[in-house]
Tab-separated table of C-alpha atoms in Angstrom:
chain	number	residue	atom	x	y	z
A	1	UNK	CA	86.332	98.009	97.742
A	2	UNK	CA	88.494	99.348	100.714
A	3	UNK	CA	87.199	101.287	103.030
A	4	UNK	CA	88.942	102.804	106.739
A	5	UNK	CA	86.801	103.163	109.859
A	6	UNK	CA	87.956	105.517	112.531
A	7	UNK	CA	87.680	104.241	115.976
A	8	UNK	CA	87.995	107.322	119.101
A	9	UNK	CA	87.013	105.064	122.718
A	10	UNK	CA	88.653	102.663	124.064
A	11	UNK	CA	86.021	100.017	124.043
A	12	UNK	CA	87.192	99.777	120.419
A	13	UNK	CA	89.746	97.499	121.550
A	14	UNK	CA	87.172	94.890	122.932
A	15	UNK	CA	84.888	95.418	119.413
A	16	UNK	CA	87.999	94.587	117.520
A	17	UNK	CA	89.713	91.952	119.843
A	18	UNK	CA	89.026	89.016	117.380
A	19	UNK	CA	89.589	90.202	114.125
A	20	UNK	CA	92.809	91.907	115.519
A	21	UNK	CA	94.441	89.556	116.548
A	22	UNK	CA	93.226	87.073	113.615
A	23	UNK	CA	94.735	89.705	111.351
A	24	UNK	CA	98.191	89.658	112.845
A	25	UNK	CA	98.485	85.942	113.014
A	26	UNK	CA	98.651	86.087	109.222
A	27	UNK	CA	100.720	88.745	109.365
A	28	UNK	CA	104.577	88.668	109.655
A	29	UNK	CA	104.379	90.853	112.110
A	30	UNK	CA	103.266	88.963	114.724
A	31	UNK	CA	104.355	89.870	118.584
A	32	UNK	CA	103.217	90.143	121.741
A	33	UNK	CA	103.587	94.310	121.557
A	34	UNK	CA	100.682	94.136	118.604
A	35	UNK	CA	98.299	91.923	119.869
A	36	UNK	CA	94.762	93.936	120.828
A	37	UNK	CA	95.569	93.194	124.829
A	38	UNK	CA	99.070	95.187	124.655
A	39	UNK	CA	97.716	97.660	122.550
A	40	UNK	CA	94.813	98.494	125.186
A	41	UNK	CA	96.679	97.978	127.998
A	42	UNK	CA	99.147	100.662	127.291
A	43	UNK	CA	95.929	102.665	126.085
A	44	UNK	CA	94.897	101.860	129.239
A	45	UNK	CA	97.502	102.827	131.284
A	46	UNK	CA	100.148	105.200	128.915
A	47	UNK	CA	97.372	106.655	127.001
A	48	UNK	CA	97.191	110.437	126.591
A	49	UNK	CA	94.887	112.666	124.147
A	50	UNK	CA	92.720	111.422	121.766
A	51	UNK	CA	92.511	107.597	120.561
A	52	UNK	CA	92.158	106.715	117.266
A	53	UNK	CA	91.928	103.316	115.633
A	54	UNK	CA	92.140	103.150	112.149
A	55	UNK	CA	90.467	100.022	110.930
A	56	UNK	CA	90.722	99.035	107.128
A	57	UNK	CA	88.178	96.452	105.530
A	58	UNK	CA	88.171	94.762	101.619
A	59	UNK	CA	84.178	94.143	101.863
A	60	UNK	CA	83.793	92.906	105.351
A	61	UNK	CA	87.415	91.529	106.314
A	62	UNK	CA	89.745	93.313	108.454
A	63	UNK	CA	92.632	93.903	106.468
A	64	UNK	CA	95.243	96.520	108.245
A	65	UNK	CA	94.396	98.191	111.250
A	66	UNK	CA	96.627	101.410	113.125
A	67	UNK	CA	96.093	102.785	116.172
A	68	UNK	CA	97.430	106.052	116.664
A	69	UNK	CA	97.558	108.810	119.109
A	70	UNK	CA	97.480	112.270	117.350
A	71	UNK	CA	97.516	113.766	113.445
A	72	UNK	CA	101.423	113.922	114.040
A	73	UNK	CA	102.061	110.116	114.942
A	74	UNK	CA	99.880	109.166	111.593
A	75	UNK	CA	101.688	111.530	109.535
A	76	UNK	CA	105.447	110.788	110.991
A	77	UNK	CA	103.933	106.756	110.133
A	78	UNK	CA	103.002	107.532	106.383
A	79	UNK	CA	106.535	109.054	105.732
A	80	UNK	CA	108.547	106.620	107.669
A	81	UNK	CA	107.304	103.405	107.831
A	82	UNK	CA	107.309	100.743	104.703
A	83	UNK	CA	104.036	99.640	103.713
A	84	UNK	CA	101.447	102.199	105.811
A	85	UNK	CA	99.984	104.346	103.970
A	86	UNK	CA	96.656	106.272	106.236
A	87	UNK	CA	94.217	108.030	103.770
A	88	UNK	CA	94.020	111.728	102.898
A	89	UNK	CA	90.895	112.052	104.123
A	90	UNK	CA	91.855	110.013	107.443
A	91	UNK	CA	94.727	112.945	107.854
A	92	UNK	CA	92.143	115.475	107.461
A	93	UNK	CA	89.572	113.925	109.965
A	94	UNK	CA	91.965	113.599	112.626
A	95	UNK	CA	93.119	117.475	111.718
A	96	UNK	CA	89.823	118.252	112.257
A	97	UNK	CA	89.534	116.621	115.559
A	98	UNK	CA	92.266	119.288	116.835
A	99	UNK	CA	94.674	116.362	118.573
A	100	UNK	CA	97.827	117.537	116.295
C-alpha cells in the first residue's frame, strides 16, 4: 500500500538525507541539483513561503519524493511533468495550508 507523508520544516531534509539520496541513485534521474544537500541548500538560502516535502512510501520504502514550494508549483508539476502525479488529497492539504 502507498501512502504520501507531508513534510513542512526544514529539518526534513536531514530526516530524509539517506533514503533520498538512496532513492535517486536508482533513479535515472540522478544529479547533483536532486541530491537532499542541493535541495536544502537552496531551501536554505532561496527558500520563500511554506516548505513542503512530499514523501511517498510502498510499506516502509521511500519510493518518490517532491519537494515543493506552494499549491501552484504542485499543481503546474501534475499537469506538466511525465510521471508525477501528487494526490488529491495532497492538493487539498496544501490548499488548506493557504501557501497558493
Amino acid at each position: 500500500m502507498t501512502r504520501t507523508e507531508v513534510y513542512t520544516t526544514p529539518e526534513a531534509f536531514d530526516r530524509l538525507a539517506g533514503e533520498w539520496n538512496a532513492l535517486l541513485k536508482r533513479s535515472a534521474s540522478d544529479t547533483l541539483f536532486l541530491t537532499n544537500e542541493w535541495q536544502k541548500t537552496w531551501w536554505r538560502e532561496l527558500g520563500e513561503g511554506e516548505l513542503r516535502i512530499l514523501a511517498m512510501y510502498e510499506s516502509d520504502a521511500l519510493v518518490g519524493i517532491a519537494p515543493l514550494k506552494s499549491l501552484k508549483m504542485a499543481q503546474f508539476m501534475n499537469e506538466n511533468v511525465p510521471g508525477i502525479s501528487v494526490p488529491e488529497r495532497i492538493l487539498k492539504r496544501l490548499e488548506a495550508a493557504g501557501d497558493g
